[in-house]
Coordinates of N, CA, C and O and ligand atoms in Angstrom, one line a residue:
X142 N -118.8 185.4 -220.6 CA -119.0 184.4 -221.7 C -119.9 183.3 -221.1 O -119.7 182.8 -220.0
X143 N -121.2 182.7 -222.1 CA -121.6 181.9 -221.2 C -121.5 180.5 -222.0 O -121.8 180.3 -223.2
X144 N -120.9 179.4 -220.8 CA -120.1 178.6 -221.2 C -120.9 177.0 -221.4 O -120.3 175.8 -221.5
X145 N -123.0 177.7 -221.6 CA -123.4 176.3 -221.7 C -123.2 176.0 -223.2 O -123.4 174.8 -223.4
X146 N -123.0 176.5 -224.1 CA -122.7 176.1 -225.5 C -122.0 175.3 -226.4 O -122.2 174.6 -227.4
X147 N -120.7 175.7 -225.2 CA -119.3 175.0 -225.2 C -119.4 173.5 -224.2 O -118.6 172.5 -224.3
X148 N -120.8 173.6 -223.2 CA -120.5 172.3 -222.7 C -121.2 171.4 -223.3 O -121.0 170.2 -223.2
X149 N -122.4 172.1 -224.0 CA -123.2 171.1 -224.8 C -122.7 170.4 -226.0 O -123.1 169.4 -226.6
X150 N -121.8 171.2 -226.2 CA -120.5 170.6 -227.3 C -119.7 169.3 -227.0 O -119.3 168.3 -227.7
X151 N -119.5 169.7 -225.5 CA -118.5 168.9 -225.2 C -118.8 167.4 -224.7 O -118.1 166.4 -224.7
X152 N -120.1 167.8 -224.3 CA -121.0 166.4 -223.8 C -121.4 165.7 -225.2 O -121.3 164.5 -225.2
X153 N -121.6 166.3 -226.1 CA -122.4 165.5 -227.3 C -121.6 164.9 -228.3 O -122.0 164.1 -229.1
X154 N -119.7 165.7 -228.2 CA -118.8 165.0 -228.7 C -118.7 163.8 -227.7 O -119.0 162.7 -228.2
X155 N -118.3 163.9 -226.4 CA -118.1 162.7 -225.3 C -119.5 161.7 -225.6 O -119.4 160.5 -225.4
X156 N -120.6 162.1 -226.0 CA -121.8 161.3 -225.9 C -121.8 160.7 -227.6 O -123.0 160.2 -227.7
X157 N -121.4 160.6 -228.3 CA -120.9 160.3 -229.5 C -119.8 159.5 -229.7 O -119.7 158.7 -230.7
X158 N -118.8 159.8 -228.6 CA -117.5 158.8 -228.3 C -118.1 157.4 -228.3 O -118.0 156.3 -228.9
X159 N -118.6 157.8 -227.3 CA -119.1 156.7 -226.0 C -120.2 155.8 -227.0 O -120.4 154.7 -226.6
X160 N -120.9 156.3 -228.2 CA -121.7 155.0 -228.3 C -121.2 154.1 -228.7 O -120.1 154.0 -229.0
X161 N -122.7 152.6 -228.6 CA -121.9 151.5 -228.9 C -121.9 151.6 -230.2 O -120.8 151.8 -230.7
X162 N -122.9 151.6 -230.9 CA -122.5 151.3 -232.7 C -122.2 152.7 -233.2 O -122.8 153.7 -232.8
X163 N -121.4 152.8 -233.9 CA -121.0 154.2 -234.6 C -122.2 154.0 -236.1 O -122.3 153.0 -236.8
X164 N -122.8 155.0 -236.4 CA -123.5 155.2 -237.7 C -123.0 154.5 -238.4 O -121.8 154.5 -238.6
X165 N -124.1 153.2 -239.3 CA -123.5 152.7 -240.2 C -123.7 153.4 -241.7 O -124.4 154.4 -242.1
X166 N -122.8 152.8 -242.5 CA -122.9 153.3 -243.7 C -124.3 152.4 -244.7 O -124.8 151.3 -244.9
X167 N -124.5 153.2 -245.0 CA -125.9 152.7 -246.1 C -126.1 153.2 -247.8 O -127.0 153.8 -248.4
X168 N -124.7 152.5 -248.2 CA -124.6 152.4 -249.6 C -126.1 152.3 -250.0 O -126.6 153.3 -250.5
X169 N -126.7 151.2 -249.8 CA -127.7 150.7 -250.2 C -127.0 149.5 -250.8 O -125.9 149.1 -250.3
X170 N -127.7 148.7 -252.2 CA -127.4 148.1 -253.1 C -127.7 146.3 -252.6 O -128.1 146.1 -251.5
X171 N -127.5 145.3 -253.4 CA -127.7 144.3 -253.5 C -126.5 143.8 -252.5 O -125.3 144.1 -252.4
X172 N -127.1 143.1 -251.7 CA -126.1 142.0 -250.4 C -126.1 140.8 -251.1 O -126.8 140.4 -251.9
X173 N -124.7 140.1 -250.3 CA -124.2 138.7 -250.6 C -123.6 138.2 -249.4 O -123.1 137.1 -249.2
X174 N -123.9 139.4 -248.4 CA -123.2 138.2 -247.2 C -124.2 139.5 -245.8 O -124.4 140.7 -246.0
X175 N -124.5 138.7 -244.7 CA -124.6 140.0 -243.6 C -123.8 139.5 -242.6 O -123.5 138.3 -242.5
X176 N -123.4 140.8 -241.6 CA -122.8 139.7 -239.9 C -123.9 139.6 -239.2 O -124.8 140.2 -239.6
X177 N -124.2 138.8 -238.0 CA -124.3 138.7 -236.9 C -123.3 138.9 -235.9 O -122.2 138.3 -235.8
X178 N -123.8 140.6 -234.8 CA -123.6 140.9 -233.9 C -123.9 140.6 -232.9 O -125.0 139.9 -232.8
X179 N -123.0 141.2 -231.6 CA -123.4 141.7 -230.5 C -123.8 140.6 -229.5 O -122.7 140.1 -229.1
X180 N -125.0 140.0 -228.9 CA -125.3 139.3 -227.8 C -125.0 137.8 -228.0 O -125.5 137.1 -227.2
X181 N -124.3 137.3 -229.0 CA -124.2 135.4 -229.3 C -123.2 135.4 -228.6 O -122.6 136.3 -228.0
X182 N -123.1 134.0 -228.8 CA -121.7 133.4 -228.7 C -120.5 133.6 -229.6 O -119.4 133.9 -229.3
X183 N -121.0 133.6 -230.7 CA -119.9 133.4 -231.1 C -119.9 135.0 -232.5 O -120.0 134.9 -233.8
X184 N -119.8 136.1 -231.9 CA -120.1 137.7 -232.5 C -119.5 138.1 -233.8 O -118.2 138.1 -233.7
X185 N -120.0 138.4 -235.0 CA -119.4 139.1 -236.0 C -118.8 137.7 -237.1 O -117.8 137.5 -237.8
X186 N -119.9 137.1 -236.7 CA -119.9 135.6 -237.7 C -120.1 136.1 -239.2 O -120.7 137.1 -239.1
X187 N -119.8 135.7 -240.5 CA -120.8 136.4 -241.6 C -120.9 135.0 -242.4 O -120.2 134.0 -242.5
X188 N -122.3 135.4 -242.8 CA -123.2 134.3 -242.9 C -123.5 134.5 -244.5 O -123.7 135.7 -244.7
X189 N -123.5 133.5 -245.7 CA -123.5 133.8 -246.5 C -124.7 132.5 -247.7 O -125.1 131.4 -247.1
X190 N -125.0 132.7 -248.7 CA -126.0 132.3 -249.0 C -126.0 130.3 -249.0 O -127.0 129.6 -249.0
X191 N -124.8 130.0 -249.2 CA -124.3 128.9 -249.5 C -124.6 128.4 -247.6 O -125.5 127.5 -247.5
X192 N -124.2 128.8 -246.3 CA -124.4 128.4 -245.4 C -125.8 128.8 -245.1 O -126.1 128.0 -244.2
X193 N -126.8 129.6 -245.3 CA -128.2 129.3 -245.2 C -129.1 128.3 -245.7 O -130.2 128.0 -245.2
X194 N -128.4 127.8 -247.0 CA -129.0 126.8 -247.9 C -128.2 125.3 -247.3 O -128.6 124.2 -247.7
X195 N -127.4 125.4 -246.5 CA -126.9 124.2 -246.4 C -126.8 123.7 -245.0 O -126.7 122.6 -244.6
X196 N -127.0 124.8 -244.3 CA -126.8 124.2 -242.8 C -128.0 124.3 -241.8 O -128.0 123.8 -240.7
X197 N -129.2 124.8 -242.3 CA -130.4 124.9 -241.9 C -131.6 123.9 -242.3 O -131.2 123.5 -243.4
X198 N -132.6 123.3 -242.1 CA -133.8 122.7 -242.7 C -134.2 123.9 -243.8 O -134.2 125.0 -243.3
X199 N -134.5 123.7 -244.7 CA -135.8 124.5 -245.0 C -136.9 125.0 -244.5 O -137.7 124.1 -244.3
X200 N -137.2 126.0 -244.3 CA -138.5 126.7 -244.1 C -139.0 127.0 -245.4 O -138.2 127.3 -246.4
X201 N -140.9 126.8 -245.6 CA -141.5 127.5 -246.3 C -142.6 128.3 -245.6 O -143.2 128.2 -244.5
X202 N -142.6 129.3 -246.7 CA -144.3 130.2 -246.2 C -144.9 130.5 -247.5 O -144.2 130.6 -248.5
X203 N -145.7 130.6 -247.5 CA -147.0 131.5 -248.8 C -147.3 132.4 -248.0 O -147.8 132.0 -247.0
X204 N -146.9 133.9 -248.3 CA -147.3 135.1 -248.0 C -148.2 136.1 -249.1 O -148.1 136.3 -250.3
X205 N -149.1 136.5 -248.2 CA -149.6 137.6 -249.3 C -149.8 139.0 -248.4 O -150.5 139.1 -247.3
X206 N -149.1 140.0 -249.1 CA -149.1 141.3 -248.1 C -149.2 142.5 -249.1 O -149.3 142.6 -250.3
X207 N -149.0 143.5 -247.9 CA -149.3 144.9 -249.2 C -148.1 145.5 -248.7 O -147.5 145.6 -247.6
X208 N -148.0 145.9 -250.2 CA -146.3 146.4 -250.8 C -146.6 147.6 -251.3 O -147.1 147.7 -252.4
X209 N -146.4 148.8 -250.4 CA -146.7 149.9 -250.7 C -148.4 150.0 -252.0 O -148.5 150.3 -253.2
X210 N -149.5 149.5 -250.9 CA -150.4 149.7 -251.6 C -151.1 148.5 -252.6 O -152.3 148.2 -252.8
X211 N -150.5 148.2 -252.9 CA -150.7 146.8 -254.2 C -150.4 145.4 -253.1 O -149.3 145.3 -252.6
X212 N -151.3 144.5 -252.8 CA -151.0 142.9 -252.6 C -150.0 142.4 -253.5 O -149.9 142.4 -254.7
X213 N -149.2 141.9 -252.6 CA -148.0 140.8 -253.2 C -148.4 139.3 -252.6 O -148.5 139.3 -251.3
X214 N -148.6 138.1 -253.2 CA -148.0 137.1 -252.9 C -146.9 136.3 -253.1 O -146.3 136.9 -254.0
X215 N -146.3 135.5 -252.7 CA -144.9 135.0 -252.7 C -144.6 134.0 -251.9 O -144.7 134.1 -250.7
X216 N -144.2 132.7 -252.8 CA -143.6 131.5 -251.8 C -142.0 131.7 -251.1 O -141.1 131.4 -251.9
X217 N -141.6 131.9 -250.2 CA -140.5 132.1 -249.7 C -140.2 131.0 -249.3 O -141.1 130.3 -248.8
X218 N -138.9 130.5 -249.4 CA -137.8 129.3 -248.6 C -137.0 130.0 -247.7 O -136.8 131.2 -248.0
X219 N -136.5 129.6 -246.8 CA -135.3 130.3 -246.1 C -135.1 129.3 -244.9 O -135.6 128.2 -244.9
X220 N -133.9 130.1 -243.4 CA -133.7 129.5 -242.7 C -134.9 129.9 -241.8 O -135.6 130.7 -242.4
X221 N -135.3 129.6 -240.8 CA -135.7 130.1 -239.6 C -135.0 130.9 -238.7 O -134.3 130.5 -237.9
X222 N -135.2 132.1 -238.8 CA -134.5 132.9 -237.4 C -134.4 132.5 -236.5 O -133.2 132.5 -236.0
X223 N -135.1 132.3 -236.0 CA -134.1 131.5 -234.0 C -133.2 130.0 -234.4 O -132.4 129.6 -233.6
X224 N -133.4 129.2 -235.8 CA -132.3 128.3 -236.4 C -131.3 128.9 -236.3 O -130.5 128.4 -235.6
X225 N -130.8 130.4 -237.0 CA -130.1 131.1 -237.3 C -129.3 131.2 -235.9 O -128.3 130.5 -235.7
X226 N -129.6 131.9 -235.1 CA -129.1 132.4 -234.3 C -128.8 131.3 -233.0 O -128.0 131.6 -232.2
X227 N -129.4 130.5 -233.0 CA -129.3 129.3 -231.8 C -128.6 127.9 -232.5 O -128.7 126.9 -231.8
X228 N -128.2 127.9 -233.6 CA -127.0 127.0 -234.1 C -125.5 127.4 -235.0 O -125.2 128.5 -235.5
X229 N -124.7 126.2 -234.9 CA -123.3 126.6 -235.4 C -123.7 127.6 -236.7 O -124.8 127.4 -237.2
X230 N -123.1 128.3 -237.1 CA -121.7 129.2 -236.7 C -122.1 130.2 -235.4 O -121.4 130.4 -234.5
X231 N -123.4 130.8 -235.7 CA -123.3 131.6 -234.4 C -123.7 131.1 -232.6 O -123.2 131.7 -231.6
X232 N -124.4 130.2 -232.5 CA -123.9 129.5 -231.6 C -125.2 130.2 -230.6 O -125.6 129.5 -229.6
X233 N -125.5 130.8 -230.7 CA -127.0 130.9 -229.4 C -126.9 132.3 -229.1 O -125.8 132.8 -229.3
X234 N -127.7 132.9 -228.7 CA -128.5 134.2 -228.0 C -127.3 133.7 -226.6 O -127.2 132.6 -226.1
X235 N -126.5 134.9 -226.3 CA -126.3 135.1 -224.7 C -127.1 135.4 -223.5 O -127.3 136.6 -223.4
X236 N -127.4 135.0 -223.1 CA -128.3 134.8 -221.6 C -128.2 134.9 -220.4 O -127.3 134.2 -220.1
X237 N -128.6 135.5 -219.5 CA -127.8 135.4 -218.1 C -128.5 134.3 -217.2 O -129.3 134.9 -216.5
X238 N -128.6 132.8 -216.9 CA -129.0 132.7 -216.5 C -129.8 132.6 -214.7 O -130.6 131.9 -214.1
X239 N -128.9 133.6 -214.5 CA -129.5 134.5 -213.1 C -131.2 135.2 -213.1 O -132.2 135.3 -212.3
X240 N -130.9 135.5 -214.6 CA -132.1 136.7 -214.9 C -133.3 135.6 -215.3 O -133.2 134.9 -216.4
X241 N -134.4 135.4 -214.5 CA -135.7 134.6 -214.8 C -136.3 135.1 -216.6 O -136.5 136.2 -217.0
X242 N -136.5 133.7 -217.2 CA -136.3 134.4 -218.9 C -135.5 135.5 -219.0 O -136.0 136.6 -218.8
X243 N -134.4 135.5 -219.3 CA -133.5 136.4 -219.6 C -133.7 136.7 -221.1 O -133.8 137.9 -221.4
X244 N -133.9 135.7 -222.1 CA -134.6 135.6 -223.4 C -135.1 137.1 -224.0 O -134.7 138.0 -224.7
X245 N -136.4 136.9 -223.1 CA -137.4 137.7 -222.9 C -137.2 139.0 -223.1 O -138.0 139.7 -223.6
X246 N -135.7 139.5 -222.5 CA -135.1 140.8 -222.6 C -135.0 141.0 -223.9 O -135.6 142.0 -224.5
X247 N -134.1 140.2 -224.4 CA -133.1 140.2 -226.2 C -134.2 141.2 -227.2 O -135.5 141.3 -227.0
X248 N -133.4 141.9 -228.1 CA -134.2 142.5 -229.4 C -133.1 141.8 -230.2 O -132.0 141.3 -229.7
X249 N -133.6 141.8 -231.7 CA -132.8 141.7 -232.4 C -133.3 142.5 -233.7 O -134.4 142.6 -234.3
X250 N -132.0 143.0 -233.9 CA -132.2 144.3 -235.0 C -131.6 144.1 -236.4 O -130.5 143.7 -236.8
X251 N -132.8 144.4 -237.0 CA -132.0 143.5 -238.6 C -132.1 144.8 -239.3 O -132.9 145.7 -239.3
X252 N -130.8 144.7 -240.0 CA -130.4 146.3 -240.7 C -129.8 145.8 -242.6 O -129.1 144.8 -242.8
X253 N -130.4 146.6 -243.4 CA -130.4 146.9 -244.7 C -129.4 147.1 -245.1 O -128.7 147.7 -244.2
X254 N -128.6 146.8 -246.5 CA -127.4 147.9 -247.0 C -127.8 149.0 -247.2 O -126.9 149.8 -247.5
X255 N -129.2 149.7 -247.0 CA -129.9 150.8 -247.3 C -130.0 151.5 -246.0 O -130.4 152.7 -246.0
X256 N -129.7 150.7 -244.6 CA -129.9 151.2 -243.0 C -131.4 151.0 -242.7 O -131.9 151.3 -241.7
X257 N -132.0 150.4 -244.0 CA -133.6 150.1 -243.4 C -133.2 149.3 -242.1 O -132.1 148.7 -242.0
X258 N -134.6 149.4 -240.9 CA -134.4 148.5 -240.0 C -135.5 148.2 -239.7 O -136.5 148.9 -240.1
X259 N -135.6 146.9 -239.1 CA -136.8 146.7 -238.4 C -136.1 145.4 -236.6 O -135.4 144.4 -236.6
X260 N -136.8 146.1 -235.4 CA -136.2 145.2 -234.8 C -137.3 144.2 -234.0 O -138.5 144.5 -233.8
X261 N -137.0 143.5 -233.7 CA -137.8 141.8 -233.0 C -137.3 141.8 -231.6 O -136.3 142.2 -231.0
X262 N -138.5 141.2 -231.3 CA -138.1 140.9 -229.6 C -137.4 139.5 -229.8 O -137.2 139.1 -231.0
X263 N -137.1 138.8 -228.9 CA -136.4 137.1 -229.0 C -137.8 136.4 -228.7 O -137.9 135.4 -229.4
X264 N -138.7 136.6 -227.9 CA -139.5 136.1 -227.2 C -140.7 135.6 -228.2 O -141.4 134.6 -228.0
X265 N -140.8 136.9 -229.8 CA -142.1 136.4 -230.4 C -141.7 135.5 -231.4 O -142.4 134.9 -232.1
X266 N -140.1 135.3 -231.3 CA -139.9 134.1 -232.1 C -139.2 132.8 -231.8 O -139.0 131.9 -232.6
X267 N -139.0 132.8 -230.9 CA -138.3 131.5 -229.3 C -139.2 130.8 -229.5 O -140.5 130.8 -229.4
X268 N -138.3 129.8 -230.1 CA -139.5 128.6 -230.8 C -140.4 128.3 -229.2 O -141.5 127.8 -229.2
X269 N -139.5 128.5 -228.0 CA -140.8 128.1 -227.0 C -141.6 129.1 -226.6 O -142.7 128.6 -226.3
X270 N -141.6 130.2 -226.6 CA -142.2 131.5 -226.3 C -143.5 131.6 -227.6 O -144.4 130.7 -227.7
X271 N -143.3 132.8 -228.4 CA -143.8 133.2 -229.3 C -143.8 132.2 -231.0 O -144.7 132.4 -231.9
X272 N -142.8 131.4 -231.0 CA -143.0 130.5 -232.1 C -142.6 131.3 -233.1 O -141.5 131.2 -233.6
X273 N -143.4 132.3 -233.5 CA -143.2 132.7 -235.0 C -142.3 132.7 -235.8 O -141.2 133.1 -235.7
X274 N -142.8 132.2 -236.7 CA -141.9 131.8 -238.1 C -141.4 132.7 -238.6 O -141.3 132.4 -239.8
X275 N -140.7 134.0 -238.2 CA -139.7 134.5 -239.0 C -138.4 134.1 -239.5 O -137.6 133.8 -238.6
X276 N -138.1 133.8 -241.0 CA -137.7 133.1 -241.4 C -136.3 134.4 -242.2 O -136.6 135.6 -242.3
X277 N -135.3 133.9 -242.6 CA -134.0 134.7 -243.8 C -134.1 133.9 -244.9 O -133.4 133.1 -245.3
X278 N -135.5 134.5 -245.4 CA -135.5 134.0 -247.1 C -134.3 134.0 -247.3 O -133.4 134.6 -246.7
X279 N -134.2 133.2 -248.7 CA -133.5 133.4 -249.8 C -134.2 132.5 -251.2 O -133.4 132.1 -252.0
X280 N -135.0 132.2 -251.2 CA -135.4 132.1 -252.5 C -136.8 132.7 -252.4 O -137.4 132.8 -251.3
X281 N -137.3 133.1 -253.5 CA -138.8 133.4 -253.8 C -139.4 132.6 -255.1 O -139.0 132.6 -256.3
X282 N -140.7 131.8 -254.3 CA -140.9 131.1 -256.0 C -139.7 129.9 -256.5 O -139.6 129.4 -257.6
X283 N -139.0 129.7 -255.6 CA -137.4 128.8 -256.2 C -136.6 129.8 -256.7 O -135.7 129.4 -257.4
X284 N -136.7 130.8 -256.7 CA -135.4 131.5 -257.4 C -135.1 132.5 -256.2 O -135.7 132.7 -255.2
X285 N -133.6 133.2 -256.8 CA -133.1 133.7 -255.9 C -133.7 135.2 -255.5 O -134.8 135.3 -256.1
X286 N -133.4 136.3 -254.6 CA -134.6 137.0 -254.4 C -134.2 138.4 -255.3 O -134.8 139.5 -255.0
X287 N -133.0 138.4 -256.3 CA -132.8 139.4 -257.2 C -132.6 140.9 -256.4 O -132.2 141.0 -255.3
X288 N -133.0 141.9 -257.1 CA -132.8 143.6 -255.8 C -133.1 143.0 -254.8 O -132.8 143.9 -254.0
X289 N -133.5 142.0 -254.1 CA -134.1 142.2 -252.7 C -132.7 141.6 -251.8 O -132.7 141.5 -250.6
X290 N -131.6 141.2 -252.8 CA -130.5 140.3 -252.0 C -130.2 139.2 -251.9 O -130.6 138.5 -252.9
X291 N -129.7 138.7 -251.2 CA -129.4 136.9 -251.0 C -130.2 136.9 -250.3 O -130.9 136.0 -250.5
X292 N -130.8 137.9 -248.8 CA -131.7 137.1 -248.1 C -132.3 138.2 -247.4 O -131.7 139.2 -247.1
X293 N -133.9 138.0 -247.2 CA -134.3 139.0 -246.6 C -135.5 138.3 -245.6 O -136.0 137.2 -245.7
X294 N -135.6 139.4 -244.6 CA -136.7 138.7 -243.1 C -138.1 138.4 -244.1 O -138.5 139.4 -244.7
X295 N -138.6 137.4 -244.2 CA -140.2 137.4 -244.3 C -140.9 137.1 -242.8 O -140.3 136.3 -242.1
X296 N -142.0 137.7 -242.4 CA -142.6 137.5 -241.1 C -144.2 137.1 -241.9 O -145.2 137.9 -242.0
X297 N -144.2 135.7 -242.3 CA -145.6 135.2 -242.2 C -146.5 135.7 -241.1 O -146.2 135.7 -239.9
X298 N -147.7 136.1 -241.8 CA -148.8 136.5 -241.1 C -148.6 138.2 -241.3 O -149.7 138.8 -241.5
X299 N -147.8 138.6 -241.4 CA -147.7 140.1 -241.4 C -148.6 140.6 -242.9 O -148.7 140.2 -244.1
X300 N -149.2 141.7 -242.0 CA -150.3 142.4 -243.4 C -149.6 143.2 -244.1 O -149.8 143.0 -245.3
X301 N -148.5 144.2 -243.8 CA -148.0 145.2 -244.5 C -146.4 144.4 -245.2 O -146.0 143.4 -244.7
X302 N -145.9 144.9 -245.9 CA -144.1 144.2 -245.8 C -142.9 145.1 -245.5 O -141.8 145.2 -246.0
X303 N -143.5 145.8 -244.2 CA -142.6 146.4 -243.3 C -141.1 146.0 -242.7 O -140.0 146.5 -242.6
X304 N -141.5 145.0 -242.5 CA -140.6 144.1 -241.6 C -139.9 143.3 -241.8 O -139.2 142.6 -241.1
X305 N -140.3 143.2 -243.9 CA -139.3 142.3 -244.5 C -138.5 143.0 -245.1 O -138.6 143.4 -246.3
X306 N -137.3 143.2 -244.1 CA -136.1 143.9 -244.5 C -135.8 142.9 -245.8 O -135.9 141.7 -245.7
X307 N -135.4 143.6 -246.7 CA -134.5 142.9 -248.0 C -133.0 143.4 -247.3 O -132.8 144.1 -246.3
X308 N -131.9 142.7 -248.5 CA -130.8 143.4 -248.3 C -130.7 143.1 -247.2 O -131.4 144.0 -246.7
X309 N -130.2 142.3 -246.1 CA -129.7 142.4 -244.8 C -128.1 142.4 -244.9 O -127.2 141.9 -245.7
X310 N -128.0 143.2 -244.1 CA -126.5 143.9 -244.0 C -125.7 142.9 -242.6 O -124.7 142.2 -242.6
X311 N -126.7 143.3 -241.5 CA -126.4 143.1 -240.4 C -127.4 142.5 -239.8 O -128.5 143.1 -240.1
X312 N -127.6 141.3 -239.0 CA -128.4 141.3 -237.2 C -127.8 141.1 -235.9 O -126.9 140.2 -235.6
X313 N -128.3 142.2 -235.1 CA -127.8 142.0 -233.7 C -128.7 142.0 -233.0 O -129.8 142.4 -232.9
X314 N -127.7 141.4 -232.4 CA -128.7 141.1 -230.9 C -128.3 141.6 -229.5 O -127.2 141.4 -229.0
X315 N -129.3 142.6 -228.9 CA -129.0 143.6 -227.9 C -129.9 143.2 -226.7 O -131.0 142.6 -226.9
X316 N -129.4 143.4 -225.5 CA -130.3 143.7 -224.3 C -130.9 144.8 -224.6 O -130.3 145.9 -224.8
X317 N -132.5 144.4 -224.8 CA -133.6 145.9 -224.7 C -134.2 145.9 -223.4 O -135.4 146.1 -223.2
X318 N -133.1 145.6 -222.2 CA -134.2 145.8 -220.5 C -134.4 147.0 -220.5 O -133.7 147.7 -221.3
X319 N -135.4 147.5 -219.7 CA -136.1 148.7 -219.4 C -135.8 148.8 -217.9 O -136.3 147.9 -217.3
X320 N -135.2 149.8 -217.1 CA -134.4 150.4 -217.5 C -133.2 150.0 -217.8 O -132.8 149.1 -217.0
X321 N -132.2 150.2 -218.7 CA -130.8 149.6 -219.0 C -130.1 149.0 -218.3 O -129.8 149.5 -217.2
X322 N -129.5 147.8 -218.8 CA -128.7 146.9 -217.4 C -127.2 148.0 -217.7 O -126.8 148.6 -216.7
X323 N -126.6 148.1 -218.9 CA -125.6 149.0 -219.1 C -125.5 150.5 -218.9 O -124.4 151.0 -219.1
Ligands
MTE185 N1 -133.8 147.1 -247.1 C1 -135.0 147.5 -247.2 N2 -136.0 146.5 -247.0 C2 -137.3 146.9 -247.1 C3 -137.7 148.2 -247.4 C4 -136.7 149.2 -247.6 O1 -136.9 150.3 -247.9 N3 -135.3 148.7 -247.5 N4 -139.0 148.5 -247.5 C5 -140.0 147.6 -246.8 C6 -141.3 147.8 -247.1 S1 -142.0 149.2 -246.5 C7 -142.1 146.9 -247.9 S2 -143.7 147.1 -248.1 C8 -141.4 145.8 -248.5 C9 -141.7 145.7 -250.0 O2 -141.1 144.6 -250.5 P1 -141.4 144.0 -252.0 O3 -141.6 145.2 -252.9 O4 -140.2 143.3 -252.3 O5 -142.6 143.1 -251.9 O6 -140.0 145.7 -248.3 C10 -139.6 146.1 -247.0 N5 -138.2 145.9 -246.9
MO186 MO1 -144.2 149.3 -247.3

């Protein structure tokens, strides 16, 4: 009998145990709340539209991008992403300060009720690093952002609207070193 079948079984059940996120589910549908995971201080916070609007400055942008082919413009308000993530409730990006920019390492992965993703380095938006204004809309125009959710990523400057996850479900934040510190 040959027994590599059965081990390739047995490795990909064990290799399936062993991950860190288990497959999320992707109802789809309209969000009202997402968590922040994984690399903060303070992990598995959920953040909801009343504490974006109330605990952050305002951010604005005027965007104009292509949406499957057709230009969209659109005034967005929201928090700032590195606001988000570098004040109370979640409390800051974990860091090693051993590691020279440790920063530098971080991705952060923003996920859909749909499992759309798109993920960010820390670095292109570290207000000292890369600056960029990616921001967690929640209004468009002054109103709220309707199918698109309570809040979704706009990335001012971007040509396509790839990266503006609607619907956010989840963001975490992972060490992406090359090769794996884990
Ligand atoms: N959750 C989720 N967000 C998403 C998508 C998606 O399929 N699911 N598509 C992206 C793509 S490819 C584009 S072009 C824009 C379109 O956004 P709009 O139609 O609201 O302008 O949303 C982005 N955000
Ligand atoms: Mo798109």
């Amino acid at each position: 009998m040959n027994p590599r079948p059965f081990l390739f079984a047995a490795l990909l059940l064990i290799g399936l145990g062993n991950s860190p996120l288990q497959a999320a589910s992707c109802p789809g549908g309209v969000s009202s709340s997402f968590t922040v995971t994984g690399q903060v201080t303070n992990p598995n916070i959920v953040i909801t539209l009343i504490q974006l609007e109330q605990q952050f400055s305002p951010a604005q942008a005027n965007v104009t991008y292509f949406a499957a082919g057709s230009v969209v413009t659109e005034s967005f308000t929201g928090a700032l992403l590195w606001d988000l993530l570098n004040n109370s409730p979640v409390g800051g990006i974990v860091t090693d300060p051993t590691i020279k920019n440790d920063i530098l390492h971080k991705i952060v992965i923003v996920t859909g009720t749909d499992c759309y993703q798109s993920v960010f380095g820390a670095g292109e938006f570290d207000s000292f690093f890369g600056g960029s204004q990616i921001m967690v809309a929640y209004l468009s125009g002054g109103l709220p952002l309707g199918s698109a959710g309570f809040a979704r990523i706009v990335v001012p400057g971007d040509k396509a609207g790839g990266r503006f996850v609607s619907n956010i479900a989840n963001i975490d934040i992972e060490d992406g070193s090359y090769p794996p510190k884990w």
